Amino acid sequence: MTSQGASVTAPCGACGGVLTRNVGQRIDQDEVRWEAETTCTGCRAGGSTPPTAGTTPEEIRQLLLTEHGPARLTLTDGTANLISVTRVLSRAHGLPLGEARSKAAELRTTGLVGTLVEMEWLATALRERAVTVTVGPATAG
Ligand SMILES: [Zn+2]
């Protein structure tokens, strides 16, 4: 199972203790799920969000990207059927076909960049449609 997590600490606004925030993304039942939990060493501050499907909040994505670096999804086969790719991207992101088409074009030229879990999930969906792709680290710049 593909999953990633990150942890950050901050001073607790309520008691001055250490607030620890754990966030994560995983592929579960064919969906990308995110979760978050905040706990304080000194008081009852914090809370948690159980694994949730749907678009991961940007704040959580940024923590994962900072911790692990972005991943890049690229087409192995330059002649891949763009219609298949467009359909998968449209379904995956709930995009209208026009936007999905430009993402498909982006995938074919520069590749798509996101968290490892997001890119692995897309890779699986694309492979199911016989589109060969690879996921690797995306170097900055
Ligand atoms: Zn506290």
PDB file of N, CA, C and O and ligand atoms in Angstrom, residues 12 14-17 40 42-43 45, ligand 1:
ATOM      1  N   CYS A  12       1.859  25.164  21.539  1.00  0.00           N
ATOM      2  CA  CYS A  12       0.420  25.135  21.760  1.00  0.00           C
ATOM      3  C   CYS A  12      -0.049  26.508  22.241  1.00  0.00           C
ATOM      4  O   CYS A  12       0.504  27.063  23.198  1.00  0.00           O
ATOM      5  N   ALA A  14      -2.776  27.161  23.690  1.00  0.00           N
ATOM      6  CA  ALA A  14      -3.569  27.069  24.908  1.00  0.00           C
ATOM      7  C   ALA A  14      -2.713  26.915  26.158  1.00  0.00           C
ATOM      8  O   ALA A  14      -2.974  27.538  27.176  1.00  0.00           O
ATOM      9  N   CYS A  15      -1.670  26.066  26.106  1.00  0.00           N
ATOM     10  CA  CYS A  15      -0.916  25.775  27.332  1.00  0.00           C
ATOM     11  C   CYS A  15       0.583  26.003  27.197  1.00  0.00           C
ATOM     12  O   CYS A  15       1.313  25.896  28.171  1.00  0.00           O
ATOM     13  N   GLY A  16       1.064  26.282  25.985  1.00  0.00           N
ATOM     14  CA  GLY A  16       2.497  26.484  25.813  1.00  0.00           C
ATOM     15  C   GLY A  16       3.263  25.186  25.651  1.00  0.00           C
ATOM     16  O   GLY A  16       4.481  25.193  25.527  1.00  0.00           O
ATOM     17  N   GLY A  17       2.562  24.079  25.637  1.00  0.00           N
ATOM     18  CA  GLY A  17       3.209  22.786  25.393  1.00  0.00           C
ATOM     19  C   GLY A  17       3.548  22.614  23.929  1.00  0.00           C
ATOM     20  O   GLY A  17       3.495  23.578  23.153  1.00  0.00           O
ATOM     21  N   CYS A  40      -1.496  17.573  21.775  1.00  0.00           N
ATOM     22  CA  CYS A  40      -0.651  18.434  22.595  1.00  0.00           C
ATOM     23  C   CYS A  40      -0.075  17.616  23.735  1.00  0.00           C
ATOM     24  O   CYS A  40      -0.748  16.751  24.290  1.00  0.00           O
ATOM     25  N   GLY A  42       0.712  18.861  26.527  1.00  0.00           N
ATOM     26  CA  GLY A  42       0.338  19.410  27.821  1.00  0.00           C
ATOM     27  C   GLY A  42      -1.142  19.530  28.102  1.00  0.00           C
ATOM     28  O   GLY A  42      -1.547  19.662  29.263  1.00  0.00           O
ATOM     29  N   CYS A  43      -1.970  19.532  27.089  1.00  0.00           N
ATOM     30  CA  CYS A  43      -3.392  19.721  27.336  1.00  0.00           C
ATOM     31  C   CYS A  43      -4.219  18.940  26.330  1.00  0.00           C
ATOM     32  O   CYS A  43      -3.682  18.160  25.547  1.00  0.00           O
ATOM     33  N   ALA A  45      -5.807  20.092  23.799  1.00  0.00           N
ATOM     34  CA  ALA A  45      -5.962  20.771  22.514  1.00  0.00           C
ATOM     35  C   ALA A  45      -5.720  19.777  21.381  1.00  0.00           C
ATOM     36  O   ALA A  45      -5.001  18.799  21.554  1.00  0.00           O
TER      37      ALA A  45
HETATM   38 ZN    ZN B   1      -1.660  22.479  24.921  1.00  0.00          ZN
END
